[in-house]
mmCIF file with all atom_site columns, C-alpha atoms in Angstrom:
data_model
loop_
_atom_site.group_PDB
_atom_site.id
_atom_site.type_symbol
_atom_site.label_atom_id
_atom_site.label_alt_id
_atom_site.label_comp_id
_atom_site.label_asym_id
_atom_site.label_entity_id
_atom_site.label_seq_id
_atom_site.pdbx_PDB_ins_code
_atom_site.Cartn_x
_atom_site.Cartn_y
_atom_site.Cartn_z
_atom_site.occupancy
_atom_site.B_iso_or_equiv
_atom_site.pdbx_formal_charge
_atom_site.auth_seq_id
_atom_site.auth_comp_id
_atom_site.auth_asym_id
_atom_site.auth_atom_id
_atom_site.pdbx_PDB_model_num
ATOM 1   C CA . MET A 1 1   ? 108.821 50.442 29.918 1.00 46.00 ? 22  MET A CA 1
ATOM 2   C CA . LEU A 1 2   ? 105.259 50.909 32.152 1.00 52.00 ? 23  LEU A CA 1
ATOM 3   C CA . LEU A 1 3   ? 103.433 48.084 33.832 1.00 46.00 ? 24  LEU A CA 1
ATOM 4   C CA . PRO A 1 4   ? 100.718 46.714 32.021 1.00 45.00 ? 25  PRO A CA 1
ATOM 5   C CA . LEU A 1 5   ? 97.714  46.270 33.934 1.00 39.00 ? 26  LEU A CA 1
ATOM 6   C CA . LYS A 1 6   ? 95.577  43.191 34.016 1.00 42.00 ? 27  LYS A CA 1
ATOM 7   C CA . GLN A 1 7   ? 92.544  45.467 33.456 1.00 42.00 ? 28  GLN A CA 1
ATOM 8   C CA . THR A 1 8   ? 93.458  46.706 29.975 1.00 43.00 ? 29  THR A CA 1
ATOM 9   C CA . GLU A 1 9   ? 94.780  43.181 29.085 1.00 41.00 ? 30  GLU A CA 1
ATOM 10  C CA . LYS A 1 10  ? 91.565  42.490 26.964 1.00 41.00 ? 31  LYS A CA 1
ATOM 11  C CA . PRO A 1 11  ? 89.795  44.153 24.459 1.00 43.00 ? 32  PRO A CA 1
ATOM 12  C CA . VAL A 1 12  ? 87.616  46.559 25.126 1.00 45.00 ? 33  VAL A CA 1
ATOM 13  C CA . ASP A 1 13  ? 83.835  45.886 23.934 1.00 79.00 ? 34  ASP A CA 1
ATOM 14  C CA . GLN A 1 14  ? 82.499  48.706 21.899 1.00 85.00 ? 35  GLN A CA 1
ATOM 15  C CA . ARG A 1 15  ? 78.655  47.905 24.111 1.00 88.00 ? 36  ARG A CA 1
ATOM 16  C CA . VAL A 1 16  ? 80.902  48.097 27.054 1.00 92.00 ? 37  VAL A CA 1
ATOM 17  C CA . THR A 1 17  ? 82.722  51.132 26.004 1.00 91.00 ? 38  THR A CA 1
ATOM 18  C CA . ASP A 1 18  ? 79.182  52.637 25.360 1.00 92.00 ? 39  ASP A CA 1
ATOM 19  C CA . ILE A 1 19  ? 77.691  51.841 28.855 1.00 94.00 ? 40  ILE A CA 1
ATOM 20  C CA . LEU A 1 20  ? 80.121  53.387 30.366 1.00 93.00 ? 41  LEU A CA 1
ATOM 21  C CA . SER A 1 21  ? 79.852  56.926 28.339 1.00 92.00 ? 42  SER A CA 1
ATOM 22  C CA . ALA A 1 22  ? 76.231  56.594 29.609 1.00 93.00 ? 43  ALA A CA 1
ATOM 23  C CA . ALA A 1 23  ? 77.287  55.777 32.963 1.00 92.00 ? 44  ALA A CA 1
ATOM 24  C CA . ARG A 1 24  ? 79.446  58.734 33.693 1.00 88.00 ? 45  ARG A CA 1
ATOM 25  C CA . SER A 1 25  ? 76.838  61.591 32.296 1.00 87.00 ? 46  SER A CA 1
ATOM 26  C CA . ALA A 1 26  ? 73.958  59.894 34.257 1.00 89.00 ? 47  ALA A CA 1
ATOM 27  C CA . PHE A 1 27  ? 76.375  59.993 37.702 1.00 87.00 ? 48  PHE A CA 1
ATOM 28  C CA . ALA A 1 28  ? 77.867  63.358 37.345 1.00 80.00 ? 49  ALA A CA 1
ATOM 29  C CA . GLU A 1 29  ? 74.403  64.326 36.365 1.00 84.00 ? 50  GLU A CA 1
ATOM 30  C CA . LYS A 1 30  ? 72.226  62.597 39.153 1.00 87.00 ? 51  LYS A CA 1
ATOM 31  C CA . GLY A 1 31  ? 75.227  61.882 41.524 1.00 86.00 ? 52  GLY A CA 1
ATOM 32  C CA . PHE A 1 32  ? 76.533  58.687 42.673 1.00 87.00 ? 53  PHE A CA 1
ATOM 33  C CA . ASP A 1 33  ? 73.894  57.402 45.321 1.00 88.00 ? 54  ASP A CA 1
ATOM 34  C CA . GLY A 1 34  ? 70.602  59.756 43.504 1.00 90.00 ? 55  GLY A CA 1
ATOM 35  C CA . ALA A 1 35  ? 71.457  57.463 39.937 1.00 91.00 ? 56  ALA A CA 1
ATOM 36  C CA . SER A 1 36  ? 69.140  54.131 40.220 1.00 93.00 ? 57  SER A CA 1
ATOM 37  C CA . MET A 1 37  ? 70.538  50.588 38.022 1.00 94.00 ? 58  MET A CA 1
ATOM 38  C CA . GLN A 1 38  ? 67.559  51.454 36.128 1.00 94.00 ? 59  GLN A CA 1
ATOM 39  C CA . ASP A 1 39  ? 68.757  55.281 35.355 1.00 94.00 ? 60  ASP A CA 1
ATOM 40  C CA . LEU A 1 40  ? 71.856  53.756 34.393 1.00 95.00 ? 61  LEU A CA 1
ATOM 41  C CA . ALA A 1 41  ? 70.220  50.769 32.150 1.00 95.00 ? 62  ALA A CA 1
ATOM 42  C CA . ARG A 1 42  ? 67.989  53.868 30.657 1.00 94.00 ? 63  ARG A CA 1
ATOM 43  C CA . ALA A 1 43  ? 71.506  55.992 30.001 1.00 93.00 ? 64  ALA A CA 1
ATOM 44  C CA . ALA A 1 44  ? 72.366  53.171 27.969 1.00 93.00 ? 65  ALA A CA 1
ATOM 45  C CA . GLY A 1 45  ? 69.559  52.738 26.023 1.00 93.00 ? 66  GLY A CA 1
ATOM 46  C CA . MET A 1 46  ? 69.024  49.161 27.481 1.00 93.00 ? 67  MET A CA 1
ATOM 47  C CA . SER A 1 47  ? 66.358  47.350 30.014 1.00 93.00 ? 68  SER A CA 1
ATOM 48  C CA . VAL A 1 48  ? 67.288  46.943 33.505 1.00 93.00 ? 69  VAL A CA 1
ATOM 49  C CA . GLY A 1 49  ? 67.768  43.024 33.033 1.00 93.00 ? 70  GLY A CA 1
ATOM 50  C CA . ASN A 1 50  ? 70.305  43.563 30.128 1.00 92.00 ? 71  ASN A CA 1
ATOM 51  C CA . PHE A 1 51  ? 72.146  45.885 31.711 1.00 94.00 ? 72  PHE A CA 1
ATOM 52  C CA . TYR A 1 52  ? 72.802  43.720 34.940 1.00 93.00 ? 73  TYR A CA 1
ATOM 53  C CA . ARG A 1 53  ? 74.322  41.502 32.593 1.00 92.00 ? 74  ARG A CA 1
ATOM 54  C CA . TYR A 1 54  ? 77.253  43.827 31.817 1.00 94.00 ? 75  TYR A CA 1
ATOM 55  C CA . PHE A 1 55  ? 77.518  44.713 35.000 1.00 95.00 ? 76  PHE A CA 1
ATOM 56  C CA . PRO A 1 56  ? 75.637  43.682 38.491 1.00 94.00 ? 77  PRO A CA 1
ATOM 57  C CA . SER A 1 57  ? 76.977  46.884 40.609 1.00 93.00 ? 78  SER A CA 1
ATOM 58  C CA . LYS A 1 58  ? 77.611  50.278 40.737 1.00 92.00 ? 79  LYS A CA 1
ATOM 59  C CA . ALA A 1 59  ? 80.764  49.317 42.525 1.00 90.00 ? 80  ALA A CA 1
ATOM 60  C CA . ALA A 1 60  ? 81.541  47.457 38.926 1.00 93.00 ? 81  ALA A CA 1
ATOM 61  C CA . ILE A 1 61  ? 80.955  49.832 37.114 1.00 93.00 ? 82  ILE A CA 1
ATOM 62  C CA . VAL A 1 62  ? 83.300  52.084 38.906 1.00 91.00 ? 83  VAL A CA 1
ATOM 63  C CA . GLU A 1 63  ? 85.812  49.289 38.322 1.00 91.00 ? 84  GLU A CA 1
ATOM 64  C CA . ALA A 1 64  ? 85.535  49.529 34.755 1.00 92.00 ? 85  ALA A CA 1
ATOM 65  C CA . LEU A 1 65  ? 85.785  53.069 34.533 1.00 90.00 ? 86  LEU A CA 1
ATOM 66  C CA . ILE A 1 66  ? 88.579  53.685 36.727 1.00 89.00 ? 87  ILE A CA 1
ATOM 67  C CA . ALA A 1 67  ? 89.994  50.902 34.166 1.00 89.00 ? 88  ALA A CA 1
ATOM 68  C CA . ALA A 1 68  ? 88.910  52.710 31.212 1.00 88.00 ? 89  ALA A CA 1
ATOM 69  C CA . ASP A 1 69  ? 90.955  55.919 32.502 1.00 87.00 ? 90  ASP A CA 1
ATOM 70  C CA . LEU A 1 70  ? 94.719  54.474 33.384 1.00 88.00 ? 91  LEU A CA 1
ATOM 71  C CA . ALA A 1 71  ? 94.389  52.785 30.288 1.00 88.00 ? 92  ALA A CA 1
ATOM 72  C CA . ASP A 1 72  ? 94.522  56.528 29.344 1.00 87.00 ? 93  ASP A CA 1
ATOM 73  C CA . MET A 1 73  ? 96.872  57.771 31.387 1.00 87.00 ? 94  MET A CA 1
ATOM 74  C CA . GLN A 1 74  ? 98.994  54.711 30.722 1.00 88.00 ? 95  GLN A CA 1
ATOM 75  C CA . ARG A 1 75  ? 99.324  55.875 27.039 1.00 89.00 ? 96  ARG A CA 1
ATOM 76  C CA . ASP A 1 76  ? 99.314  58.934 28.050 1.00 88.00 ? 97  ASP A CA 1
ATOM 77  C CA . PHE A 1 77  ? 102.820 58.325 30.392 1.00 90.00 ? 98  PHE A CA 1
ATOM 78  C CA . SER A 1 78  ? 104.236 56.071 27.450 1.00 89.00 ? 99  SER A CA 1
ATOM 79  C CA . ALA A 1 79  ? 104.155 59.185 25.485 1.00 89.00 ? 100 ALA A CA 1
ATOM 80  C CA . VAL A 1 80  ? 105.914 60.559 28.570 1.00 90.00 ? 101 VAL A CA 1
ATOM 81  C CA . ILE A 1 81  ? 108.657 58.340 28.470 1.00 88.00 ? 102 ILE A CA 1
ATOM 82  C CA . THR A 1 82  ? 109.043 58.698 24.622 1.00 89.00 ? 103 THR A CA 1
ATOM 83  C CA . SER A 1 83  ? 109.363 62.021 24.485 1.00 89.00 ? 104 SER A CA 1
ATOM 84  C CA . ALA A 1 84  ? 112.250 63.959 23.519 1.00 88.00 ? 105 ALA A CA 1
ATOM 85  C CA . ASP A 1 85  ? 111.722 66.171 26.675 1.00 90.00 ? 106 ASP A CA 1
ATOM 86  C CA . PRO A 1 86  ? 109.686 63.684 29.308 1.00 89.00 ? 107 PRO A CA 1
ATOM 87  C CA . MET A 1 87  ? 109.504 66.660 31.556 1.00 90.00 ? 108 MET A CA 1
ATOM 88  C CA . ALA A 1 88  ? 107.757 68.731 29.497 1.00 90.00 ? 109 ALA A CA 1
ATOM 89  C CA . MET A 1 89  ? 105.655 65.997 28.617 1.00 91.00 ? 110 MET A CA 1
ATOM 90  C CA . LEU A 1 90  ? 104.842 65.563 32.013 1.00 90.00 ? 111 LEU A CA 1
ATOM 91  C CA . ARG A 1 91  ? 104.124 69.586 33.007 1.00 89.00 ? 112 ARG A CA 1
ATOM 92  C CA . GLN A 1 92  ? 101.313 69.440 30.020 1.00 89.00 ? 113 GLN A CA 1
ATOM 93  C CA . CYS A 1 93  ? 100.153 66.125 30.438 1.00 87.00 ? 114 CYS A CA 1
ATOM 94  C CA . ALA A 1 94  ? 99.344  67.831 34.313 1.00 85.00 ? 115 ALA A CA 1
ATOM 95  C CA . GLY A 1 95  ? 97.693  70.586 32.500 1.00 84.00 ? 116 GLY A CA 1
ATOM 96  C CA . GLU A 1 96  ? 95.915  68.633 30.465 1.00 84.00 ? 117 GLU A CA 1
ATOM 97  C CA . ARG A 1 97  ? 94.100  66.797 32.680 1.00 81.00 ? 118 ARG A CA 1
ATOM 98  C CA . LEU A 1 98  ? 93.396  69.223 35.064 1.00 78.00 ? 119 LEU A CA 1
ATOM 99  C CA . THR A 1 99  ? 91.562  71.599 33.168 1.00 77.00 ? 120 THR A CA 1
ATOM 100 C CA . GLN A 1 100 ? 89.310  69.027 30.876 1.00 74.00 ? 121 GLN A CA 1
ATOM 101 C CA . HIS A 1 101 ? 87.719  67.553 34.193 1.00 68.00 ? 122 HIS A CA 1
ATOM 102 C CA . GLN A 1 102 ? 86.785  71.068 34.986 1.00 67.00 ? 123 GLN A CA 1
ATOM 103 C CA . CYS A 1 103 ? 85.304  71.975 31.358 1.00 66.00 ? 124 CYS A CA 1
ATOM 104 C CA . GLY A 1 104 ? 83.409  68.637 30.837 1.00 63.00 ? 125 GLY A CA 1
ATOM 105 C CA . THR A 1 105 ? 81.813  65.801 33.528 1.00 65.00 ? 126 THR A CA 1
ATOM 106 C CA . GLY A 1 106 ? 85.271  64.290 34.489 1.00 70.00 ? 127 GLY A CA 1
ATOM 107 C CA . GLY A 1 107 ? 85.929  66.474 38.062 1.00 74.00 ? 128 GLY A CA 1
ATOM 108 C CA . ARG A 1 108 ? 81.795  66.266 38.648 1.00 76.00 ? 129 ARG A CA 1
ATOM 109 C CA . LEU A 1 109 ? 82.321  62.668 38.436 1.00 81.00 ? 130 LEU A CA 1
ATOM 110 C CA . TRP A 1 110 ? 84.870  61.870 40.073 1.00 81.00 ? 131 TRP A CA 1
ATOM 111 C CA . ALA A 1 111 ? 83.816  64.333 42.830 1.00 82.00 ? 132 ALA A CA 1
ATOM 112 C CA . GLU A 1 112 ? 81.015  61.888 43.264 1.00 83.00 ? 133 GLU A CA 1
ATOM 113 C CA . ILE A 1 113 ? 83.169  58.823 43.261 1.00 85.00 ? 134 ILE A CA 1
ATOM 114 C CA . THR A 1 114 ? 85.274  59.785 45.754 1.00 86.00 ? 135 THR A CA 1
ATOM 115 C CA . ALA A 1 115 ? 82.219  60.820 47.624 1.00 85.00 ? 136 ALA A CA 1
ATOM 116 C CA . ALA A 1 116 ? 81.163  57.555 47.430 1.00 86.00 ? 137 ALA A CA 1
ATOM 117 C CA . ALA A 1 117 ? 84.976  56.017 48.222 1.00 88.00 ? 138 ALA A CA 1
ATOM 118 C CA . LEU A 1 118 ? 83.798  57.424 52.215 1.00 88.00 ? 139 LEU A CA 1
ATOM 119 C CA . ARG A 1 119 ? 80.974  55.339 52.317 1.00 88.00 ? 140 ARG A CA 1
ATOM 120 C CA . LYS A 1 120 ? 81.192  52.413 50.214 1.00 88.00 ? 141 LYS A CA 1
ATOM 121 C CA . PRO A 1 121 ? 85.260  50.149 51.060 1.00 91.00 ? 142 PRO A CA 1
ATOM 122 C CA . GLU A 1 122 ? 85.169  48.249 47.539 1.00 89.00 ? 143 GLU A CA 1
ATOM 123 C CA . ILE A 1 123 ? 85.381  51.836 45.886 1.00 90.00 ? 144 ILE A CA 1
ATOM 124 C CA . GLY A 1 124 ? 87.589  52.948 48.103 1.00 91.00 ? 145 GLY A CA 1
ATOM 125 C CA . LEU A 1 125 ? 89.787  49.811 47.505 1.00 90.00 ? 146 LEU A CA 1
ATOM 126 C CA . ALA A 1 126 ? 89.072  50.743 43.608 1.00 89.00 ? 147 ALA A CA 1
ATOM 127 C CA . CYS A 1 127 ? 90.084  54.677 43.621 1.00 90.00 ? 148 CYS A CA 1
ATOM 128 C CA . GLY A 1 128 ? 93.054  53.690 45.803 1.00 91.00 ? 149 GLY A CA 1
ATOM 129 C CA . HIS A 1 129 ? 94.155  51.716 43.208 1.00 90.00 ? 150 HIS A CA 1
ATOM 130 C CA . MET A 1 130 ? 93.718  53.971 40.807 1.00 90.00 ? 151 MET A CA 1
ATOM 131 C CA . GLU A 1 131 ? 95.657  56.487 42.526 1.00 92.00 ? 152 GLU A CA 1
ATOM 132 C CA . THR A 1 132 ? 98.882  53.549 43.383 1.00 93.00 ? 153 THR A CA 1
ATOM 133 C CA . ALA A 1 133 ? 99.083  52.645 39.552 1.00 92.00 ? 154 ALA A CA 1
ATOM 134 C CA . ILE A 1 134 ? 99.282  56.579 38.274 1.00 92.00 ? 155 ILE A CA 1
ATOM 135 C CA . ALA A 1 135 ? 101.772 56.983 41.300 1.00 94.00 ? 156 ALA A CA 1
ATOM 136 C CA . GLY A 1 136 ? 103.753 54.321 39.887 1.00 93.00 ? 157 GLY A CA 1
ATOM 137 C CA . TYR A 1 137 ? 103.607 55.946 36.279 1.00 92.00 ? 158 TYR A CA 1
ATOM 138 C CA . LEU A 1 138 ? 104.817 58.767 38.051 1.00 94.00 ? 159 LEU A CA 1
ATOM 139 C CA . THR A 1 139 ? 107.833 56.833 39.828 1.00 95.00 ? 160 THR A CA 1
ATOM 140 C CA . GLN A 1 140 ? 109.087 55.311 36.209 1.00 92.00 ? 161 GLN A CA 1
ATOM 141 C CA . ALA A 1 141 ? 108.783 58.741 34.923 1.00 93.00 ? 162 ALA A CA 1
ATOM 142 C CA . PHE A 1 142 ? 111.387 60.104 37.068 1.00 94.00 ? 163 PHE A CA 1
ATOM 143 C CA . ALA A 1 143 ? 113.651 57.406 37.039 1.00 93.00 ? 164 ALA A CA 1
ATOM 144 C CA . HIS A 1 144 ? 113.688 57.554 33.013 1.00 91.00 ? 165 HIS A CA 1
ATOM 145 C CA . VAL A 1 145 ? 114.065 61.549 33.637 1.00 90.00 ? 166 VAL A CA 1
ATOM 146 C CA . THR A 1 146 ? 116.622 61.482 36.798 1.00 91.00 ? 167 THR A CA 1
ATOM 147 C CA . GLY A 1 147 ? 118.883 57.556 35.658 1.00 91.00 ? 168 GLY A CA 1
ATOM 148 C CA . LEU A 1 148 ? 118.043 56.541 39.048 1.00 92.00 ? 169 LEU A CA 1
ATOM 149 C CA . SER A 1 149 ? 117.330 53.071 39.251 1.00 93.00 ? 170 SER A CA 1
ATOM 150 C CA . LEU A 1 150 ? 113.292 52.605 39.901 1.00 93.00 ? 171 LEU A CA 1
ATOM 151 C CA . ALA A 1 151 ? 114.163 51.283 43.624 1.00 95.00 ? 172 ALA A CA 1
ATOM 152 C CA . ASP A 1 152 ? 115.675 54.359 43.981 1.00 95.00 ? 173 ASP A CA 1
ATOM 153 C CA . THR A 1 153 ? 113.409 56.719 42.444 1.00 95.00 ? 174 THR A CA 1
ATOM 154 C CA . GLN A 1 154 ? 111.049 55.478 44.690 1.00 95.00 ? 175 GLN A CA 1
ATOM 155 C CA . ALA A 1 155 ? 112.913 55.518 47.908 1.00 95.00 ? 176 ALA A CA 1
ATOM 156 C CA . LYS A 1 156 ? 113.508 59.209 47.032 1.00 95.00 ? 177 LYS A CA 1
ATOM 157 C CA . PHE A 1 157 ? 110.303 60.657 45.410 1.00 96.00 ? 178 PHE A CA 1
ATOM 158 C CA . THR A 1 158 ? 107.220 58.353 45.922 1.00 95.00 ? 179 THR A CA 1
ATOM 159 C CA . ALA A 1 159 ? 105.643 61.148 48.323 1.00 96.00 ? 180 ALA A CA 1
ATOM 160 C CA . HIS A 1 160 ? 106.468 63.777 45.270 1.00 96.00 ? 181 HIS A CA 1
ATOM 161 C CA . ALA A 1 161 ? 104.638 61.243 43.363 1.00 96.00 ? 182 ALA A CA 1
ATOM 162 C CA . ALA A 1 162 ? 101.491 61.142 45.410 1.00 95.00 ? 183 ALA A CA 1
ATOM 163 C CA . PHE A 1 163 ? 101.546 65.165 46.268 1.00 96.00 ? 184 PHE A CA 1
ATOM 164 C CA . ILE A 1 164 ? 101.715 65.027 42.206 1.00 94.00 ? 185 ILE A CA 1
ATOM 165 C CA . VAL A 1 165 ? 98.226  62.696 42.092 1.00 92.00 ? 186 VAL A CA 1
ATOM 166 C CA . MET A 1 166 ? 96.568  64.374 44.867 1.00 91.00 ? 187 MET A CA 1
ATOM 167 C CA . LEU A 1 167 ? 97.152  68.151 43.355 1.00 91.00 ? 188 LEU A CA 1
ATOM 168 C CA . VAL A 1 168 ? 95.534  67.086 39.863 1.00 88.00 ? 189 VAL A CA 1
ATOM 169 C CA . LYS A 1 169 ? 92.953  65.371 41.991 1.00 86.00 ? 190 LYS A CA 1
ATOM 170 C CA . SER A 1 170 ? 91.494  68.296 43.894 1.00 84.00 ? 191 SER A CA 1
ATOM 171 C CA . ALA A 1 171 ? 92.118  70.737 41.098 1.00 84.00 ? 192 ALA A CA 1
ATOM 172 C CA . SER A 1 172 ? 89.832  68.543 38.533 1.00 81.00 ? 193 SER A CA 1
ATOM 173 C CA . MET A 1 173 ? 87.686  68.543 41.366 1.00 79.00 ? 194 MET A CA 1
ATOM 174 C CA . MET A 1 174 ? 86.859  72.195 41.774 1.00 77.00 ? 195 MET A CA 1
ATOM 175 C CA . PRO A 1 175 ? 84.151  73.752 42.337 1.00 75.00 ? 196 PRO A CA 1
ATOM 176 C CA . PRO A 1 176 ? 82.468  75.633 40.000 1.00 72.00 ? 197 PRO A CA 1
ATOM 177 C CA . GLN A 1 177 ? 83.572  79.436 40.502 1.00 73.00 ? 198 GLN A CA 1
ATOM 178 C CA . GLU A 1 178 ? 84.413  82.882 39.351 1.00 79.00 ? 199 GLU A CA 1
ATOM 179 C CA . GLU A 1 179 ? 86.752  82.322 35.736 1.00 82.00 ? 200 GLU A CA 1
ATOM 180 C CA . THR A 1 180 ? 89.660  84.484 36.945 1.00 88.00 ? 201 THR A CA 1
ATOM 181 C CA . ALA A 1 181 ? 89.492  82.490 40.944 1.00 86.00 ? 202 ALA A CA 1
ATOM 182 C CA . ARG A 1 182 ? 89.833  79.522 38.933 1.00 85.00 ? 203 ARG A CA 1
ATOM 183 C CA . ASN A 1 183 ? 92.550  80.411 36.845 1.00 87.00 ? 204 ASN A CA 1
ATOM 184 C CA . ASP A 1 184 ? 94.447  81.853 39.444 1.00 91.00 ? 205 ASP A CA 1
ATOM 185 C CA . LEU A 1 185 ? 94.356  79.074 41.204 1.00 89.00 ? 206 LEU A CA 1
ATOM 186 C CA . ASN A 1 186 ? 95.002  76.722 38.331 1.00 89.00 ? 207 ASN A CA 1
ATOM 187 C CA . ALA A 1 187 ? 97.997  78.642 37.827 1.00 92.00 ? 208 ALA A CA 1
ATOM 188 C CA . LEU A 1 188 ? 99.193  78.229 41.102 1.00 93.00 ? 209 LEU A CA 1
ATOM 189 C CA . ILE A 1 189 ? 98.663  74.758 41.264 1.00 92.00 ? 210 ILE A CA 1
ATOM 190 C CA . LEU A 1 190 ? 100.346 74.282 37.955 1.00 92.00 ? 211 LEU A CA 1
ATOM 191 C CA . ARG A 1 191 ? 103.779 76.086 39.377 1.00 94.00 ? 212 ARG A CA 1
ATOM 192 C CA . THR A 1 192 ? 103.393 74.110 42.718 1.00 95.00 ? 213 THR A CA 1
ATOM 193 C CA . ILE A 1 193 ? 103.443 70.961 40.121 1.00 94.00 ? 214 ILE A CA 1
ATOM 194 C CA . ASP A 1 194 ? 106.129 72.863 38.150 1.00 94.00 ? 215 ASP A CA 1
ATOM 195 C CA . GLN A 1 195 ? 108.384 72.941 41.570 1.00 95.00 ? 216 GLN A CA 1
ATOM 196 C CA . THR A 1 196 ? 107.913 69.545 42.288 1.00 95.00 ? 217 THR A CA 1
ATOM 197 C CA . LEU A 1 197 ? 109.110 68.278 38.680 1.00 94.00 ? 218 LEU A CA 1
ATOM 198 C CA . ASN A 1 198 ? 112.178 70.628 38.614 1.00 94.00 ? 219 ASN A CA 1
ATOM 199 C CA . GLU A 1 199 ? 113.278 69.552 42.500 1.00 93.00 ? 220 GLU A CA 1
ATOM 200 C CA . ILE A 1 200 ? 113.437 65.479 40.712 1.00 93.00 ? 221 ILE A CA 1
ATOM 201 C CA . ALA A 1 201 ? 115.130 67.040 37.410 1.00 90.00 ? 222 ALA A CA 1
ATOM 202 C CA . GLN A 1 202 ? 117.557 68.603 39.543 1.00 88.00 ? 223 GLN A CA 1
ATOM 203 C CA . SER A 1 203 ? 118.341 65.700 42.046 1.00 81.00 ? 224 SER A CA 1
ATOM 204 C CA . GLY A 1 204 ? 119.018 63.971 38.775 1.00 66.00 ? 225 GLY A CA 1
ATOM 205 C CA . ALA A 1 205 ? 121.289 66.694 37.117 1.00 53.00 ? 226 ALA A CA 1
ATOM 206 C CA . LYS A 1 206 ? 123.677 66.368 40.702 1.00 51.00 ? 227 LYS A CA 1
ATOM 207 C CA . GLY A 1 207 ? 123.738 62.422 40.535 1.00 50.00 ? 228 GLY A CA 1
#
């Protein structure tokens, strides 16, 4: 059973969802520093005063974006756990996440937020929480696949989980480049993820 996240316990207001969608586009277009709160309010079709009622700062927006993405990932990992072939589903999810971010604005958005995290401690903490949560979901999936206890899985495969998170994150933020070069890099990254997952699966089979 996946651990619930506090951020996803409350129902998501549609207005907040619309604001976050507008903020994603504004950050991707203007950059994290370049998009002012006025720009974000305008993108959401709101007055600045009303916008501040929802989000008093850019850091608050980032925290909400992270909570929304974690809710999506929680659903993905729930599907992994309940699938007939969890490892195959993990491979599929990794490939989909990687290419979705590269094809849309997601990669640019998270590149901007990652850069901001180096300068702003509160955003760095939020990003760190996201990566830790995703690695935790991966570890729970590894425990399910291998039959090991969660404690044993954490002892053996915490680095594996962090490595996969790092690979997918880096690939999703890959700068624009010629299609063949990008596809070759993606294939290499996915092969590396496959090898890491194979190592975990084989460990469970031996155990």
